[in-house]
């Protein structure tokens, strides 16, 4: 007899920036597509991910795009990973906190108000990449940590899942196979590790 998971067809919306579209890796190797592939290996029926993300987007730019699109809601799962470009452009933590909270509220709405079906991922630390070799790595790390403290606090406030992938990305300081050919973004290998974590959360919520 088929299980309940195999009878239902799931949908997944991924919101973010370059780390969600997978800049510099083939689209099927970005983390949302890898999540879907991992679930399909488990005989779970799930559509290809709907992705609203663009390299360079800050929180307000993602908000602006969301105000323009019409989505077939609700989605069974929604992931949100945003903020690196706020940090990169020197935008304030206060502004980030306000806009991130608004985006998370939207994400929860897209998930049909099921907070346990929303997953926030932490911001990667690009300071360890070859791209940042002439920059202040400690300053970048400190700022990324501050932004992640904000998004984690807000995630907990709304009782959504939170996955801290930042330690994975910091391993790129000594393992260059975790960096894409552009010297800045994660490689497909690193995205696989994120995808495994997201898949685990989703499968637990499907039970």
Coordinates of N, CA and C in Angstrom, one line a residue:
X1 N 0.8 -1.2 0.0 CA 0.0 0.0 0.0 C 0.9 1.3 0.0
X2 N 0.5 2.3 -0.8 CA 1.3 3.5 -0.7 C 1.2 4.2 0.6
X3 N 2.2 4.9 0.9 CA 2.1 5.7 2.2 C 1.4 7.0 1.9
X4 N 1.1 7.7 3.0 CA 0.4 9.0 2.8 C 1.3 10.0 2.1
X5 N 2.6 9.9 2.3 CA 3.5 10.9 1.7 C 3.6 10.7 0.2
X6 N 3.4 9.4 -0.2 CA 3.5 9.2 -1.7 C 2.2 9.6 -2.4
X7 N 1.1 9.6 -1.6 CA -0.2 10.0 -2.2 C -0.3 11.5 -2.4
X8 N 0.3 12.3 -1.5 CA 0.2 13.7 -1.6 C 1.3 14.3 -2.5
X9 N 0.9 15.3 -3.2 CA 1.9 16.0 -4.0 C 2.3 17.3 -3.3
X10 N 3.5 17.5 -2.9 CA 3.9 18.7 -2.2 C 4.4 19.8 -3.1
X11 N 4.4 21.0 -2.5 CA 4.9 22.2 -3.2 C 5.8 22.9 -2.3
X12 N 6.8 23.6 -2.9 CA 7.9 24.3 -2.2 C 8.2 25.6 -2.8
X13 N 8.3 26.7 -2.0 CA 8.6 28.0 -2.4 C 9.9 28.4 -1.7
X14 N 10.9 28.8 -2.5 CA 12.2 29.2 -2.0 C 12.4 30.7 -2.2
X15 N 12.6 31.5 -1.2 CA 12.8 33.0 -1.3 C 14.2 33.3 -0.9
X16 N 14.8 34.3 -1.6 CA 16.2 34.7 -1.2 C 16.9 35.5 -2.2
X17 N 18.2 35.2 -2.3 CA 19.1 35.9 -3.2 C 20.0 34.9 -3.9
X18 N 21.3 35.3 -4.2 CA 22.2 34.4 -4.9 C 22.4 33.0 -4.3
X19 N 22.3 33.0 -3.0 CA 22.5 31.7 -2.3 C 21.3 30.8 -2.5
X20 N 20.1 31.3 -2.9 CA 19.0 30.5 -3.2 C 18.9 30.0 -4.7
X21 N 19.3 31.0 -5.6 CA 19.3 30.6 -7.0 C 20.5 29.7 -7.3
X22 N 21.6 29.8 -6.5 CA 22.8 29.1 -6.7 C 23.7 29.7 -7.8
X23 N 24.0 30.9 -7.6 CA 24.9 31.7 -8.5 C 26.2 30.8 -8.7
X24 N 26.5 30.7 -10.0 CA 27.7 30.0 -10.4 C 27.7 28.5 -10.4
X25 N 26.5 27.9 -10.0 CA 26.4 26.4 -10.2 C 25.2 26.2 -11.1
X26 N 25.1 25.0 -11.7 CA 23.9 24.7 -12.5 C 22.7 24.8 -11.7
X27 N 21.5 25.2 -12.3 CA 20.3 25.4 -11.5 C 19.9 24.2 -10.7
X28 N 20.1 23.0 -11.3 CA 19.7 21.8 -10.6 C 20.5 21.5 -9.4
X29 N 21.6 22.2 -9.3 CA 22.5 22.0 -8.1 C 22.3 23.0 -7.0
X30 N 21.4 24.0 -7.2 CA 21.2 24.9 -6.1 C 20.5 24.2 -5.0
X31 N 20.4 24.8 -3.8 CA 19.9 24.0 -2.7 C 18.4 23.6 -2.8
X32 N 17.5 24.5 -3.3 CA 16.1 24.1 -3.5 C 15.9 22.9 -4.4
X33 N 16.6 22.9 -5.5 CA 16.5 21.8 -6.4 C 17.1 20.5 -5.8
X34 N 18.1 20.7 -5.1 CA 18.7 19.5 -4.4 C 17.8 18.9 -3.3
X35 N 17.1 19.8 -2.6 CA 16.1 19.4 -1.6 C 15.0 18.5 -2.3
X36 N 14.5 19.0 -3.4 CA 13.5 18.3 -4.2 C 14.0 16.9 -4.6
X37 N 15.2 16.9 -5.2 CA 15.8 15.7 -5.6 C 16.0 14.7 -4.5
X38 N 16.4 15.1 -3.3 CA 16.5 14.3 -2.2 C 15.2 13.7 -1.7
X39 N 14.2 14.5 -1.7 CA 12.8 14.1 -1.3 C 12.3 13.1 -2.3
X40 N 12.5 13.3 -3.6 CA 12.1 12.4 -4.6 C 12.8 11.0 -4.5
X41 N 14.0 11.0 -4.1 CA 14.7 9.8 -3.8 C 14.0 9.0 -2.7
X42 N 13.4 9.7 -1.8 CA 12.6 9.1 -0.7 C 11.2 8.7 -1.1
X43 N 11.0 8.7 -2.4 CA 9.6 8.4 -3.0 C 8.5 9.4 -2.6
X44 N 8.9 10.6 -2.3 CA 8.0 11.7 -2.0 C 7.7 12.4 -3.3
X45 N 6.4 12.7 -3.5 CA 6.0 13.4 -4.7 C 6.0 14.9 -4.4
X46 N 6.9 15.6 -5.1 CA 7.0 17.1 -4.9 C 7.3 17.8 -6.2
X47 N 6.7 18.9 -6.4 CA 6.9 19.7 -7.6 C 8.3 20.3 -7.6
X48 N 8.8 20.7 -8.7 CA 10.0 21.5 -8.8 C 9.8 22.7 -8.0
X49 N 10.9 23.2 -7.3 CA 10.7 24.4 -6.4 C 10.3 25.7 -7.2
X50 N 9.4 26.4 -6.6 CA 9.2 27.8 -7.1 C 10.2 28.7 -6.4
X51 N 11.0 29.4 -7.2 CA 12.1 30.2 -6.7 C 11.9 31.7 -7.0
X52 N 11.9 32.5 -6.0 CA 11.9 33.9 -6.1 C 13.2 34.4 -5.5
X53 N 14.2 34.6 -6.3 CA 15.5 35.0 -5.7 C 16.3 35.6 -6.9
X54 N 17.2 36.5 -6.5 CA 18.1 37.1 -7.5 C 19.4 37.5 -6.9
X55 N 20.5 37.3 -7.6 CA 21.8 37.7 -7.1 C 21.8 39.2 -6.8
X56 N 22.2 39.6 -5.6 CA 22.3 41.0 -5.2 C 21.1 41.5 -4.4
X57 N 20.1 40.8 -4.4 CA 18.9 41.3 -3.7 C 19.1 41.5 -2.2
X58 N 18.6 42.6 -1.7 CA 18.5 42.9 -0.3 C 17.1 42.6 0.2
X59 N 16.9 42.7 1.5 CA 15.5 42.4 2.0 C 14.4 43.3 1.3
X60 N 14.7 44.5 1.1 CA 13.6 45.4 0.5 C 13.4 45.1 -1.0
X61 N 14.5 44.6 -1.6 CA 14.4 44.3 -3.1 C 13.6 43.0 -3.2
X62 N 13.7 42.0 -2.3 CA 12.9 40.8 -2.3 C 11.4 41.2 -2.0
X63 N 11.3 42.1 -1.1 CA 9.9 42.6 -0.7 C 9.2 43.2 -2.0
X64 N 10.0 44.0 -2.7 CA 9.4 44.7 -3.8 C 9.0 43.7 -4.9
X65 N 9.8 42.7 -5.1 CA 9.5 41.6 -6.1 C 8.2 40.9 -5.7
X66 N 8.1 40.6 -4.4 CA 7.0 39.8 -3.9 C 5.7 40.6 -4.0
X67 N 5.8 41.9 -4.0 CA 4.6 42.8 -4.1 C 4.1 42.8 -5.6
X68 N 4.9 42.3 -6.5 CA 4.6 42.3 -7.9 C 4.1 41.0 -8.4
X69 N 4.4 39.9 -7.7 CA 4.1 38.6 -8.3 C 2.8 38.0 -7.6
X70 N 2.1 37.2 -8.4 CA 1.0 36.5 -7.9 C 1.4 35.0 -7.7
X71 N 1.3 34.5 -6.5 CA 1.7 33.1 -6.3 C 0.5 32.2 -6.0
X72 N 0.6 31.0 -6.5 CA -0.5 30.0 -6.3 C -0.3 29.5 -4.8
X73 N -0.8 30.2 -3.9 CA -0.6 29.8 -2.5 C -1.8 29.0 -2.0
X74 N -1.7 28.3 -0.9 CA -0.5 28.1 -0.1 C 0.5 27.1 -0.7
X75 N 1.7 27.2 -0.3 CA 2.7 26.2 -0.5 C 2.9 25.3 0.7
X76 N 3.3 24.1 0.5 CA 3.5 23.2 1.6 C 4.7 23.5 2.4
X77 N 5.7 24.0 1.8 CA 6.9 24.5 2.5 C 7.5 25.7 1.9
X78 N 8.0 26.6 2.7 CA 8.7 27.8 2.3 C 10.0 28.0 3.0
X79 N 11.1 28.3 2.2 CA 12.4 28.6 2.8 C 12.7 30.1 2.6
X80 N 13.4 30.7 3.5 CA 13.8 32.1 3.4 C 15.2 32.2 3.8
X81 N 16.0 32.8 2.9 CA 17.4 33.0 3.2 C 17.8 34.4 2.6
X82 N 17.9 35.4 3.4 CA 18.1 36.8 2.9 C 18.9 37.6 3.9
X83 N 19.8 38.5 3.4 CA 20.4 39.4 4.3 C 21.9 39.7 4.0
X84 N 22.5 38.8 3.2 CA 24.0 39.0 2.9 C 24.2 40.3 2.2
X85 N 23.3 40.7 1.3 CA 23.6 42.0 0.5 C 23.3 43.2 1.4
X86 N 22.4 43.0 2.4 CA 22.3 44.1 3.4 C 23.6 44.4 4.1
X87 N 24.2 43.3 4.5 CA 25.5 43.4 5.2 C 26.6 43.9 4.2
X88 N 26.6 43.4 3.0 CA 27.6 43.8 2.0 C 27.5 45.2 1.7
X89 N 26.3 45.8 1.6 CA 26.2 47.2 1.3 C 26.2 48.1 2.5
X90 N 26.5 47.5 3.6 CA 26.6 48.4 4.8 C 25.3 48.9 5.4
X91 N 24.2 48.2 5.1 CA 22.9 48.6 5.6 C 22.8 48.3 7.1
X92 N 21.9 49.0 7.7 CA 21.8 48.8 9.2 C 21.1 47.6 9.6
X93 N 21.5 47.1 10.8 CA 20.9 45.9 11.4 C 19.5 46.2 11.8
X94 N 19.2 47.4 12.2 CA 17.8 47.8 12.6 C 16.9 47.7 11.4
X95 N 17.3 48.2 10.3 CA 16.5 48.1 9.1 C 16.3 46.6 8.7
X96 N 17.4 45.8 8.8 CA 17.3 44.4 8.4 C 16.3 43.7 9.3
X97 N 16.3 44.0 10.6 CA 15.4 43.3 11.5 C 14.0 43.6 11.2
X98 N 13.7 44.9 10.8 CA 12.3 45.2 10.5 C 11.9 44.5 9.2
X99 N 12.7 44.6 8.2 CA 12.3 44.1 6.9 C 12.4 42.5 6.9
X100 N 13.3 41.9 7.6 CA 13.3 40.5 7.7 C 12.0 40.0 8.4
X101 N 11.6 40.7 9.4 CA 10.4 40.2 10.1 C 9.2 40.3 9.2
X102 N 9.1 41.4 8.4 CA 8.0 41.5 7.4 C 8.0 40.4 6.4
X103 N 9.2 40.1 5.9 CA 9.4 39.0 4.9 C 9.0 37.6 5.6
X104 N 9.4 37.4 6.8 CA 9.0 36.1 7.4 C 7.5 36.0 7.6
X105 N 6.9 37.1 8.0 CA 5.4 37.1 8.0 C 4.8 36.8 6.7
X106 N 5.4 37.3 5.6 CA 4.9 36.9 4.3 C 5.1 35.5 4.0
X107 N 6.3 35.0 4.3 CA 6.6 33.6 4.1 C 5.6 32.6 4.8
X108 N 5.3 33.0 6.1 CA 4.3 32.2 6.8 C 3.0 32.2 6.1
X109 N 2.6 33.4 5.6 CA 1.3 33.5 4.9 C 1.3 32.6 3.6
X110 N 2.5 32.6 3.0 CA 2.6 31.7 1.8 C 2.5 30.2 2.1
X111 N 2.8 29.9 3.4 CA 2.8 28.5 3.8 C 1.4 28.2 4.5
X112 N 0.4 29.0 4.2 CA -0.9 28.8 4.7 C -0.9 29.0 6.2
X113 N -0.1 29.9 6.8 CA 0.0 30.2 8.2 C 0.5 29.0 9.0
X114 N 1.1 28.0 8.4 CA 1.7 26.9 9.1 C 3.2 27.2 9.4
X115 N 3.4 27.7 10.6 CA 4.8 28.2 11.0 C 5.8 27.0 10.9
X116 N 5.3 25.8 11.2 CA 6.2 24.7 11.2 C 6.6 24.2 9.8
X117 N 6.0 24.8 8.8 CA 6.3 24.5 7.4 C 7.2 25.6 6.8
X118 N 7.7 26.5 7.6 CA 8.6 27.6 7.1 C 10.0 27.3 7.7
X119 N 11.0 27.5 6.9 CA 12.4 27.2 7.3 C 13.2 28.5 7.0
X120 N 13.9 29.0 8.0 CA 14.8 30.1 7.8 C 16.2 29.5 7.8
X121 N 17.0 29.9 6.8 CA 18.4 29.5 6.8 C 19.3 30.7 7.1
X122 N 20.3 30.5 7.9 CA 21.2 31.6 8.3 C 22.0 32.1 7.0
X123 N 22.6 33.3 7.2 CA 23.4 33.9 6.1 C 24.8 33.3 6.1
X124 N 25.3 32.8 4.9 CA 26.6 32.3 4.8 C 27.7 33.4 5.1
X125 N 28.9 33.0 5.5 CA 30.0 34.0 5.7 C 30.9 34.0 4.4
X126 N 30.7 35.0 3.6 CA 31.5 35.1 2.4 C 32.9 35.6 2.7
X127 N 33.2 36.0 3.9 CA 34.5 36.6 4.2 C 35.6 35.6 4.1
X128 N 35.3 34.3 4.1 CA 36.3 33.2 4.1 C 36.7 32.9 2.6
X129 N 36.0 33.5 1.6 CA 36.2 33.1 0.2 C 37.3 33.8 -0.4
X130 N 37.9 33.3 -1.5 CA 38.9 34.0 -2.2 C 38.6 35.4 -2.6
X131 N 37.3 35.6 -2.9 CA 36.8 36.9 -3.3 C 37.1 38.0 -2.3
X132 N 37.1 37.6 -1.0 CA 37.3 38.5 0.1 C 38.7 38.6 0.6
X133 N 39.7 38.1 -0.1 CA 41.0 38.0 0.4 C 41.7 39.3 0.8
X134 N 41.2 40.4 0.2 CA 41.8 41.7 0.6 C 40.9 42.5 1.6
X135 N 39.9 41.8 2.1 CA 38.9 42.5 3.0 C 39.1 42.1 4.4
X136 N 38.5 42.8 5.3 CA 38.6 42.5 6.7 C 37.7 41.3 7.1
X137 N 38.2 40.2 7.1 CA 37.4 38.9 7.4 C 36.8 38.9 8.7
X138 N 37.4 39.5 9.7 CA 36.9 39.5 11.1 C 35.6 40.4 11.1
X139 N 35.8 41.6 10.5 CA 34.6 42.5 10.4 C 33.4 41.9 9.7
X140 N 33.7 41.2 8.6 CA 32.6 40.5 7.9 C 31.9 39.5 8.8
X141 N 32.8 38.7 9.4 CA 32.2 37.6 10.3 C 31.4 38.2 11.4
X142 N 31.9 39.2 12.0 CA 31.2 39.9 13.1 C 29.8 40.4 12.7
X143 N 29.8 41.0 11.5 CA 28.5 41.6 11.0 C 27.6 40.5 10.6
X144 N 28.1 39.4 9.9 CA 27.2 38.3 9.5 C 26.6 37.7 10.8
X145 N 27.4 37.5 11.8 CA 26.9 36.9 13.1 C 25.8 37.8 13.7
X146 N 26.0 39.1 13.6 CA 25.0 40.0 14.1 C 23.7 39.9 13.4
X147 N 23.8 39.8 12.0 CA 22.6 39.7 11.2 C 21.9 38.3 11.5
X148 N 22.7 37.3 11.7 CA 22.2 36.0 12.0 C 21.5 35.9 13.3
X149 N 22.1 36.6 14.3 CA 21.4 36.7 15.6 C 20.0 37.3 15.5
X150 N 19.9 38.3 14.6 CA 18.6 38.9 14.4 C 17.6 37.9 13.7
X151 N 18.1 37.3 12.6 CA 17.1 36.4 11.9 C 16.8 35.2 12.8
X152 N 17.7 34.7 13.6 CA 17.4 33.6 14.4 C 16.4 33.9 15.5
X153 N 16.6 35.1 16.1 CA 15.7 35.6 17.2 C 14.2 35.7 16.6
X154 N 14.2 36.3 15.4 CA 12.8 36.5 14.8 C 12.2 35.2 14.4
X155 N 13.1 34.3 13.9 CA 12.6 32.9 13.6 C 12.0 32.2 14.8
X156 N 12.7 32.4 15.9 CA 12.2 31.7 17.2 C 10.9 32.4 17.6
X157 N 10.8 33.7 17.5 CA 9.6 34.5 17.9 C 8.4 33.9 17.2
X158 N 8.5 33.6 15.9 CA 7.4 33.1 15.1 C 7.3 31.6 15.0
X159 N 8.2 30.9 15.8 CA 8.2 29.5 15.9 C 8.3 28.7 14.6
X160 N 9.2 29.3 13.7 CA 9.5 28.6 12.5 C 10.8 27.8 12.7
X161 N 11.1 26.9 11.7 CA 12.4 26.2 11.8 C 13.6 27.1 11.5
X162 N 14.7 26.9 12.1 CA 15.9 27.7 11.8 C 17.1 26.7 11.6
X163 N 17.7 26.8 10.5 CA 18.9 26.0 10.2 C 20.1 26.9 10.0
X164 N 21.1 26.6 10.9 CA 22.3 27.4 10.9 C 23.3 26.8 9.9
X165 N 23.4 27.3 8.7 CA 24.4 26.7 7.7 C 25.7 27.5 7.7
X166 N 25.8 28.6 8.5 CA 27.0 29.4 8.5 C 28.3 28.6 8.8
X167 N 28.2 27.7 9.8 CA 29.5 27.0 10.1 C 29.9 26.1 8.8
X168 N 29.0 25.6 8.1 CA 29.3 24.9 6.9 C 30.1 25.8 5.9
X169 N 29.6 27.0 5.7 CA 30.3 27.9 4.8 C 31.6 28.4 5.2
X170 N 31.8 28.4 6.6 CA 33.1 28.9 7.1 C 34.2 27.8 6.9
X171 N 33.8 26.6 6.6 CA 34.8 25.5 6.3 C 35.5 25.8 5.0
X172 N 34.9 26.7 4.2 CA 35.6 27.1 2.9 C 36.9 27.8 3.1
X173 N 37.2 28.2 4.3 CA 38.5 28.9 4.6 C 39.6 27.9 4.4
X174 N 39.3 26.6 4.6 CA 40.4 25.6 4.4 C 40.0 24.5 3.3
X175 N 38.8 24.6 2.8 CA 38.4 23.6 1.8 C 37.8 24.3 0.6
X176 N 38.6 24.5 -0.4 CA 38.2 25.3 -1.5 C 37.2 24.6 -2.4
X177 N 37.0 23.3 -2.2 CA 36.0 22.5 -2.9 C 34.5 23.0 -2.5
X178 N 34.5 23.8 -1.5 CA 33.2 24.3 -1.0 C 32.8 25.6 -1.7
X179 N 33.7 26.1 -2.5 CA 33.5 27.4 -3.2 C 33.3 27.2 -4.7
X180 N 32.3 27.9 -5.3 CA 32.1 27.8 -6.7 C 33.2 28.4 -7.5
X181 N 33.2 28.3 -8.8 CA 34.3 28.8 -9.7 C 34.5 30.3 -9.6
X182 N 33.4 31.0 -9.2 CA 33.5 32.5 -9.1 C 34.3 33.0 -7.9
X183 N 34.7 32.0 -7.0 CA 35.5 32.4 -5.9 C 34.7 33.1 -4.8
X184 N 33.4 33.1 -4.9 CA 32.6 33.8 -3.9 C 31.4 33.0 -3.4
X185 N 30.7 32.3 -4.3 CA 29.5 31.6 -3.8 C 29.8 30.1 -3.5
X186 N 28.9 29.5 -2.8 CA 29.1 28.1 -2.4 C 29.1 27.2 -3.6
X187 N 29.8 26.1 -3.5 CA 29.7 25.1 -4.6 C 28.5 24.2 -4.4
X188 N 28.3 23.4 -5.4 CA 27.2 22.4 -5.3 C 27.4 21.5 -4.1
X189 N 28.6 21.2 -3.8 CA 29.0 20.3 -2.7 C 28.5 20.9 -1.4
X190 N 28.7 22.2 -1.2 CA 28.2 22.8 0.0 C 26.7 22.9 0.0
X191 N 26.1 23.2 -1.1 CA 24.6 23.2 -1.2 C 24.0 21.9 -0.8
X192 N 24.7 20.8 -1.1 CA 24.1 19.5 -0.8 C 23.9 19.3 0.7
X193 N 24.9 19.9 1.5 CA 24.8 19.8 2.9 C 23.6 20.6 3.5
X194 N 23.4 21.8 2.9 CA 22.2 22.6 3.3 C 20.9 21.8 3.0
X195 N 20.9 21.2 1.7 CA 19.7 20.5 1.3 C 19.4 19.4 2.2
X196 N 20.4 18.7 2.6 CA 20.1 17.5 3.5 C 19.4 18.0 4.8
X197 N 19.9 19.1 5.3 CA 19.2 19.7 6.6 C 17.8 20.1 6.3
X198 N 17.6 20.7 5.2 CA 16.2 21.2 4.8 C 15.3 20.0 4.6
X199 N 15.8 19.0 3.9 CA 15.1 17.7 3.7 C 14.6 17.1 5.0
X200 N 15.6 17.0 5.9 CA 15.2 16.4 7.2 C 14.1 17.1 7.9
X201 N 14.1 18.4 7.9 CA 13.0 19.2 8.5 C 11.7 18.9 7.8
X202 N 11.7 19.0 6.5 CA 10.5 18.7 5.7 C 9.9 17.3 5.9
X203 N 10.8 16.3 5.9 CA 10.3 15.0 6.1 C 9.7 14.8 7.5
X204 N 10.3 15.4 8.5 CA 9.7 15.3 9.9 C 8.3 16.0 9.9
X205 N 8.1 17.0 9.2 CA 6.8 17.7 9.1 C 5.8 16.9 8.3
X206 N 6.3 16.1 7.4 CA 5.4 15.3 6.6 C 4.8 14.1 7.4
X207 N 5.4 13.7 8.5 CA 4.9 12.5 9.2 C 3.6 12.7 9.8

